[in-house]
Amino acid sequence: MLLALVSPALAGLLLNEVVYDPSGADDGLEWIELCNSGTTTLDLAGFSLENAGDSYTEVYTFASGTLAPGAYLVVGGATGAYAGSFSPNIQNGGAETDGLRVKDASGTVLDTVLYDDPNTTLAEDGGAIPSTGAPAATGGKSFGRFPDCADTNVSATDFVLYTAPSQGVANVDPDGGGSEDTGTVSTVDCTGSDGIVINELVYSTDSEWVELYNDGSAPALLDGWLLEFGTSSFSNDAEIPVGTTLGPGEWLVLGSAGAAVKDIELDMDLGNAASTDGLRLSCNALPVDTVLYGDPNTDSWLDDTGAVATSLAPEHSDGDSLQRIPNGVDTDQCGADFVAGAPSPGAENTTGPSGDSDCTGSDSIVINELVYSTDAEWVELYNAGSAAVLLDGWLLEFGTSSYSKDAAVPAGTTLRPGEWLVLGSAGALVKDIELDMDLGNASSTDALRLTCNTVPVDTVLYGDPNTDSWLDDSGAVATSLAPDHGTGESLARVQDGYDTDACAADFTVSEAPTPGAANPVVEPPVCEIDGAGSLKINEFIYNPDGTDTGNEWVELYNAGTTALRLDDYTLQGAGTTWDEDFRFPGGVSLAPGEFVLVGGANVGADYVADGMSIDNAGSGAGGLRLLDCEGNVLDTVLYGGDIEDDISGDGGSTEVVPEVSEAVSLGRYPDGGDTDAATDWIPYSAPSPGSANADPAALGGDDTGTGGPKPGGCNNDGAPTAPGEGGCSTVLPFGGMEVALAAVALLRRRRRG
């Protein structure tokens, strides 16, 4: 924290101290000290300093450089990384007010200081045109901010005169010694202040108390820090005693004499929230944390961003407190950070309003990795957002046909940005919290979801098929399903937090589970639509010689003129209904004129589809179709007998390609040719998986593959129908598949090499 009072858009860079009139010659000895009052490092490339008499002129532009939080940087002077002359020199004040300002690379004014008087034309950052500015600093003196690096947008208030400038370090405390600097340096230590928050409070009672919490990673010495409070301004304060230290993850309760629970007694008198009242913690007069509560903000209280506060903590009732939910989290917006609830002085805030779970930030929480069907099951959650989220009372729900079981996340559980939380069974070797869980084994689709107040936050559906019609997070019956993992493996998101609500796209099987750590990065799918309709089912075999399992295959062909990404494209087969047989993983690209072969483990496919089971069309028509990544049907073929179920071809066609014999493929000629008619398909008794289909004329006529004589005097096996006849195909019949596939593999390598 230690945030200076600047607006949200301008928070960070301030003009902190200036010497504009050195003793003797000015050239090369003037300097401007900048400070970073924010919490992130600033890239100064393109930032500029401007000088004004009546109007502003640029005097310096940063070519490069950075400024860390709490750090100082001096431009000009005789030494340092940015030493040298300003062009032109800085105005010396005198007859009227002059000004300096700093702008970012886009030209936005970040901070302005006006000095000397009288003033009639120059405006402060808030838009006011004051009659006076910072004090004149002639003859080698400086004017500098005190409190150091703090800003109220009123130069006359923010700056004091220093007889001994402090180039590149904190400005000293004037110590009440008039307009001149006494040189007394404050001894209050503000180390660790960025982790300290006002975490809970009770006001308007004889037993008022304020709870501080250290959300940081280092102890903080609160020796001499102030609690400031008031009803229209910070008119009262109470000093924290010497030697008070607050360690990481600890609470400190500062209570009035009547407070039943307190670590330190302080004299306090907080406002009753009849309108907005204020409470803040400060170190060296710099705000560490501010709470503004009650409504309306008639006194224009400023929040920790420096803006007039519009986000206000609510008023609490008798017996309640104001408390941060989640514990320790600070967005500088009191209306978002605080709720009224049951008090918990010196302990975790957990209640929230009305005892309900607080679902704030739920859109950033995902189920990131999981292991099921073992005595060591676990589920990893991940916060992909920018704020901590309280998971108090959230449920993990799971089941094999419905969400029949659940386990509650314990009260007070918080998940911070970019962090993981592992919920594990008793046998899990790695876990943050132990829960009783019994996840499905993916023999068909099983489900796991995280809910808050019965509202689904994230759902994972894994295994196939979805016979129980589980719904995905879009509310539709899920067709995109995460795969089944094996022993020693996990289901993991392709990247931490990656979530499209399509489980097949979001999850992959990880051979090396990473509970509580980052998932290995897999390129997420890219959905590229085949707008030209170039991708075709080009050849397939649905009734191989002998056993079907492992021997069926489908060949696709890019008949277009540009490469096409196939991420999340799917092949579906149908007997009575359409079911997914294969989904392409991310990163697959098919060039123009290129083939890709999908099939069983025995056919040398580019992509092995273990679950492929193309319908044999034994009692009616079978079907095969190709869908793009958005589920649009690109190409369909119906084959076999009569259509007996609710399946149709492209454009609603009911044309069916006649049944072919065992070991015969159906292929297009020419490759990719498509008129949506059954005549597009040629039976091939010598299939060519992964390469161009042969011209039927070169095979001695129409290669019907029906088992009878071919037109042109050839049998289905390529032999002449009568001795001495020629013109028969020399292509191997499908019985010689091993030889043919070896040749096909060689052709494929040559084409793609």
Tab-separated table of N, CA and C in Angstrom, residues 540-625:
chain	number	residue	atom	x	y	z
A	540	PHE	N	-12.946	-44.099	-47.508
A	540	PHE	CA	-13.080	-44.757	-46.207
A	540	PHE	C	-13.421	-46.221	-46.426
A	541	ILE	N	-13.152	-46.999	-45.405
A	541	ILE	CA	-13.524	-48.410	-45.433
A	541	ILE	C	-14.286	-48.722	-44.162
A	542	TYR	N	-15.488	-49.268	-44.332
A	542	TYR	CA	-16.325	-49.526	-43.160
A	542	TYR	C	-16.451	-51.015	-42.845
A	543	ASN	N	-15.976	-51.877	-43.778
A	543	ASN	CA	-16.064	-53.325	-43.552
A	543	ASN	C	-14.753	-53.967	-43.995
A	544	PRO	N	-13.698	-53.824	-43.166
A	544	PRO	CA	-12.400	-54.371	-43.558
A	544	PRO	C	-12.428	-55.898	-43.635
A	545	ASP	N	-11.378	-56.423	-44.240
A	545	ASP	CA	-11.226	-57.867	-44.317
A	545	ASP	C	-10.968	-58.419	-42.911
A	546	GLY	N	-11.803	-59.332	-42.450
A	546	GLY	CA	-11.619	-59.902	-41.127
A	546	GLY	C	-12.187	-58.996	-40.044
A	547	THR	N	-11.436	-58.874	-38.943
A	547	THR	CA	-11.885	-58.082	-37.800
A	547	THR	C	-11.932	-56.603	-38.141
A	548	ASP	N	-13.036	-55.954	-37.761
A	548	ASP	CA	-13.153	-54.518	-38.029
A	548	ASP	C	-12.301	-53.681	-37.086
A	549	THR	N	-12.293	-54.049	-35.806
A	549	THR	CA	-11.626	-53.235	-34.794
A	549	THR	C	-10.153	-53.050	-35.132
A	550	GLY	N	-9.741	-51.807	-35.185
A	550	GLY	CA	-8.357	-51.472	-35.478
A	550	GLY	C	-8.028	-51.402	-36.947
A	551	ASN	N	-8.984	-51.750	-37.823
A	551	ASN	CA	-8.702	-51.800	-39.259
A	551	ASN	C	-9.545	-50.835	-40.091
A	552	GLU	N	-10.519	-50.159	-39.467
A	552	GLU	CA	-11.316	-49.171	-40.195
A	552	GLU	C	-10.520	-47.874	-40.330
A	553	TRP	N	-10.814	-47.118	-41.359
A	553	TRP	CA	-10.116	-45.840	-41.535
A	553	TRP	C	-10.940	-44.882	-42.386
A	554	VAL	N	-10.611	-43.607	-42.232
A	554	VAL	CA	-11.244	-42.534	-43.011
A	554	VAL	C	-10.136	-41.605	-43.492
A	555	GLU	N	-10.165	-41.279	-44.767
A	555	GLU	CA	-9.180	-40.359	-45.358
A	555	GLU	C	-9.863	-39.032	-45.670
A	556	LEU	N	-9.246	-37.937	-45.213
A	556	LEU	CA	-9.734	-36.592	-45.541
A	556	LEU	C	-8.786	-35.952	-46.539
A	557	TYR	N	-9.312	-35.004	-47.319
A	557	TYR	CA	-8.528	-34.352	-48.383
A	557	TYR	C	-8.862	-32.866	-48.417
A	558	ASN	N	-7.830	-32.033	-48.508
A	558	ASN	CA	-8.021	-30.580	-48.652
A	558	ASN	C	-8.043	-30.250	-50.129
A	559	ALA	N	-9.241	-30.031	-50.659
A	559	ALA	CA	-9.408	-29.723	-52.078
A	559	ALA	C	-9.290	-28.232	-52.370
A	560	GLY	N	-8.961	-27.441	-51.340
A	560	GLY	CA	-8.891	-25.995	-51.528
A	560	GLY	C	-7.516	-25.511	-51.950
A	561	THR	N	-7.310	-24.195	-51.817
A	561	THR	CA	-6.055	-23.564	-52.236
A	561	THR	C	-5.277	-22.991	-51.064
A	562	THR	N	-5.797	-23.135	-49.837
A	562	THR	CA	-5.101	-22.627	-48.655
A	562	THR	C	-5.070	-23.699	-47.582
A	563	ALA	N	-4.074	-23.609	-46.709
A	563	ALA	CA	-3.970	-24.551	-45.593
A	563	ALA	C	-5.135	-24.334	-44.629
A	564	LEU	N	-5.509	-25.377	-43.907
A	564	LEU	CA	-6.662	-25.324	-43.015
A	564	LEU	C	-6.310	-25.961	-41.686
A	565	ARG	N	-6.578	-25.228	-40.562
A	565	ARG	CA	-6.414	-25.788	-39.218
A	565	ARG	C	-7.598	-26.715	-38.925
A	566	LEU	N	-7.291	-27.909	-38.400
A	566	LEU	CA	-8.332	-28.890	-38.114
A	566	LEU	C	-8.607	-29.046	-36.625
A	567	ASP	N	-8.099	-28.125	-35.794
A	567	ASP	CA	-8.316	-28.222	-34.361
A	567	ASP	C	-9.809	-28.366	-34.056
A	568	ASP	N	-10.152	-29.403	-33.301
A	568	ASP	CA	-11.521	-29.658	-32.848
A	568	ASP	C	-12.491	-30.038	-33.972
A	569	TYR	N	-12.002	-30.332	-35.179
A	569	TYR	CA	-12.860	-30.927	-36.194
A	569	TYR	C	-13.154	-32.365	-35.755
A	570	THR	N	-14.354	-32.872	-36.071
A	570	THR	CA	-14.743	-34.199	-35.611
A	570	THR	C	-15.289	-35.043	-36.756
A	571	LEU	N	-15.075	-36.361	-36.609
A	571	LEU	CA	-15.707	-37.348	-37.476
A	571	LEU	C	-16.767	-38.061	-36.663
A	572	GLN	N	-17.957	-38.167	-37.236
A	572	GLN	CA	-19.047	-38.855	-36.567
A	572	GLN	C	-19.561	-39.980	-37.460
A	573	GLY	N	-19.920	-41.091	-36.823
A	573	GLY	CA	-20.540	-42.195	-37.531
A	573	GLY	C	-21.972	-42.368	-37.074
A	574	ALA	N	-22.776	-43.001	-37.902
A	574	ALA	CA	-24.183	-43.188	-37.554
A	574	ALA	C	-24.662	-44.551	-38.006
A	575	GLY	N	-25.415	-45.202	-37.142
A	575	GLY	CA	-26.271	-46.314	-37.507
A	575	GLY	C	-27.683	-45.800	-37.319
A	576	THR	N	-28.032	-45.613	-36.031
A	576	THR	CA	-29.340	-45.024	-35.716
A	576	THR	C	-29.223	-43.548	-35.354
A	577	THR	N	-28.100	-43.152	-34.719
A	577	THR	CA	-27.860	-41.739	-34.366
A	577	THR	C	-26.398	-41.415	-34.642
A	578	TRP	N	-26.077	-40.130	-34.675
A	578	TRP	CA	-24.703	-39.689	-34.916
A	578	TRP	C	-23.928	-39.696	-33.595
A	579	ASP	N	-22.779	-40.370	-33.603
A	579	ASP	CA	-21.894	-40.424	-32.437
A	579	ASP	C	-20.483	-40.062	-32.873
A	580	GLU	N	-19.773	-39.363	-31.970
A	580	GLU	CA	-18.410	-38.932	-32.300
A	580	GLU	C	-17.447	-40.116	-32.297
A	581	ASP	N	-16.680	-40.257	-33.377
A	581	ASP	CA	-15.651	-41.292	-33.477
A	581	ASP	C	-14.246	-40.739	-33.262
A	582	PHE	N	-14.041	-39.492	-33.650
A	582	PHE	CA	-12.690	-38.922	-33.531
A	582	PHE	C	-12.782	-37.401	-33.525
A	583	ARG	N	-11.916	-36.767	-32.678
A	583	ARG	CA	-11.792	-35.305	-32.639
A	583	ARG	C	-10.318	-34.955	-32.819
A	584	PHE	N	-10.034	-34.038	-33.744
A	584	PHE	CA	-8.650	-33.645	-33.991
A	584	PHE	C	-8.110	-32.812	-32.831
A	585	PRO	N	-6.883	-33.064	-32.415
A	585	PRO	CA	-6.267	-32.253	-31.365
A	585	PRO	C	-5.842	-30.885	-31.899
A	586	GLY	N	-5.316	-30.037	-31.007
A	586	GLY	CA	-4.837	-28.724	-31.425
A	586	GLY	C	-3.557	-28.822	-32.236
A	587	GLY	N	-3.373	-27.874	-33.146
A	587	GLY	CA	-2.115	-27.772	-33.885
A	587	GLY	C	-2.065	-28.543	-35.182
A	588	VAL	N	-3.179	-29.161	-35.609
A	588	VAL	CA	-3.185	-29.935	-36.855
A	588	VAL	C	-3.502	-29.002	-38.021
A	589	SER	N	-2.660	-29.031	-39.051
A	589	SER	CA	-2.884	-28.203	-40.232
A	589	SER	C	-2.783	-29.078	-41.472
A	590	LEU	N	-3.671	-28.881	-42.421
A	590	LEU	CA	-3.693	-29.663	-43.654
A	590	LEU	C	-3.512	-28.722	-44.833
A	591	ALA	N	-2.422	-28.940	-45.589
A	591	ALA	CA	-2.106	-28.073	-46.719
A	591	ALA	C	-2.985	-28.398	-47.922
A	592	PRO	N	-3.091	-27.488	-48.886
A	592	PRO	CA	-3.859	-27.775	-50.110
A	592	PRO	C	-3.313	-29.019	-50.806
A	593	GLY	N	-4.234	-29.894	-51.256
A	593	GLY	CA	-3.820	-31.098	-51.961
A	593	GLY	C	-3.266	-32.182	-51.075
A	594	GLU	N	-3.373	-32.020	-49.754
A	594	GLU	CA	-2.810	-32.993	-48.833
A	594	GLU	C	-3.907	-33.868	-48.261
A	595	PHE	N	-3.525	-35.127	-47.915
A	595	PHE	CA	-4.423	-36.091	-47.313
A	595	PHE	C	-4.057	-36.264	-45.845
A	596	VAL	N	-5.035	-36.636	-45.021
A	596	VAL	CA	-4.772	-37.039	-43.645
A	596	VAL	C	-5.616	-38.267	-43.361
A	597	LEU	N	-4.996	-39.266	-42.737
A	597	LEU	CA	-5.646	-40.546	-42.513
A	597	LEU	C	-5.915	-40.733	-41.026
A	598	VAL	N	-7.192	-41.012	-40.707
A	598	VAL	CA	-7.621	-41.295	-39.338
A	598	VAL	C	-8.116	-42.731	-39.302
A	599	GLY	N	-7.645	-43.513	-38.337
A	599	GLY	CA	-8.103	-44.891	-38.321
A	599	GLY	C	-7.633	-45.676	-37.131
A	600	GLY	N	-7.875	-46.994	-37.199
A	600	GLY	CA	-7.507	-47.895	-36.122
A	600	GLY	C	-6.004	-48.085	-36.021
A	601	ALA	N	-5.610	-48.822	-35.004
A	601	ALA	CA	-4.189	-48.963	-34.696
A	601	ALA	C	-3.428	-49.776	-35.733
A	602	ASN	N	-4.130	-50.503	-36.615
A	602	ASN	CA	-3.448	-51.432	-37.517
A	602	ASN	C	-3.229	-50.894	-38.927
A	603	VAL	N	-3.612	-49.654	-39.190
A	603	VAL	CA	-3.627	-49.201	-40.586
A	603	VAL	C	-2.602	-48.113	-40.893
A	604	GLY	N	-1.678	-47.832	-39.962
A	604	GLY	CA	-0.661	-46.821	-40.238
A	604	GLY	C	-1.231	-45.427	-40.376
A	605	ALA	N	-2.263	-45.102	-39.585
A	605	ALA	CA	-2.945	-43.809	-39.705
A	605	ALA	C	-2.088	-42.675	-39.168
A	606	ASP	N	-2.335	-41.474	-39.706
A	606	ASP	CA	-1.701	-40.275	-39.146
A	606	ASP	C	-2.198	-40.038	-37.726
A	607	TYR	N	-3.474	-40.295	-37.495
A	607	TYR	CA	-4.085	-40.118	-36.182
A	607	TYR	C	-4.883	-41.370	-35.845
A	608	VAL	N	-4.457	-42.057	-34.779
A	608	VAL	CA	-5.105	-43.293	-34.376
A	608	VAL	C	-6.362	-42.965	-33.582
A	609	ALA	N	-7.469	-43.540	-34.011
A	609	ALA	CA	-8.750	-43.355	-33.330
A	609	ALA	C	-9.146	-44.698	-32.735
A	610	ASP	N	-8.753	-44.908	-31.479
A	610	ASP	CA	-9.007	-46.205	-30.840
A	610	ASP	C	-10.494	-46.521	-30.762
A	611	GLY	N	-11.301	-45.463	-30.608
A	611	GLY	CA	-12.729	-45.701	-30.438
A	611	GLY	C	-13.508	-45.742	-31.737
A	612	MET	N	-12.825	-45.721	-32.877
A	612	MET	CA	-13.540	-45.672	-34.149
A	612	MET	C	-14.298	-46.972	-34.389
A	613	SER	N	-15.559	-46.834	-34.741
A	613	SER	CA	-16.407	-47.990	-35.046
A	613	SER	C	-17.427	-47.549	-36.082
A	614	ILE	N	-17.036	-47.649	-37.355
A	614	ILE	CA	-17.900	-47.196	-38.443
A	614	ILE	C	-18.985	-48.241	-38.678
A	615	ASP	N	-20.219	-47.788	-38.802
A	615	ASP	CA	-21.345	-48.712	-38.939
A	615	ASP	C	-21.211	-49.540	-40.217
A	616	ASN	N	-21.500	-50.848	-40.119
A	616	ASN	CA	-21.377	-51.767	-41.256
A	616	ASN	C	-22.599	-51.783	-42.167
A	617	ALA	N	-23.611	-51.010	-41.835
A	617	ALA	CA	-24.819	-50.917	-42.660
A	617	ALA	C	-25.433	-52.293	-42.897
A	618	GLY	N	-25.444	-53.117	-41.861
A	618	GLY	CA	-25.952	-54.472	-42.039
A	618	GLY	C	-27.454	-54.536	-42.222
A	619	SER	N	-28.220	-53.735	-41.440
A	619	SER	CA	-29.678	-53.809	-41.516
A	619	SER	C	-30.299	-52.567	-42.133
A	620	GLY	N	-29.505	-51.567	-42.399
A	620	GLY	CA	-29.995	-50.327	-43.000
A	620	GLY	C	-28.812	-49.450	-43.334
A	621	ALA	N	-29.093	-48.226	-43.713
A	621	ALA	CA	-28.014	-47.332	-44.116
A	621	ALA	C	-27.147	-46.944	-42.927
A	622	GLY	N	-25.855	-46.851	-43.177
A	622	GLY	CA	-24.920	-46.269	-42.229
A	622	GLY	C	-24.526	-44.879	-42.702
A	623	GLY	N	-23.854	-44.138	-41.836
A	623	GLY	CA	-23.464	-42.784	-42.211
A	623	GLY	C	-22.114	-42.398	-41.651
A	624	LEU	N	-21.489	-41.471	-42.329
A	624	LEU	CA	-20.219	-40.902	-41.878
A	624	LEU	C	-20.261	-39.424	-42.221
A	625	ARG	N	-19.880	-38.571	-41.258
A	625	ARG	CA	-19.896	-37.140	-41.565
A	625	ARG	C	-18.761	-36.422	-40.847
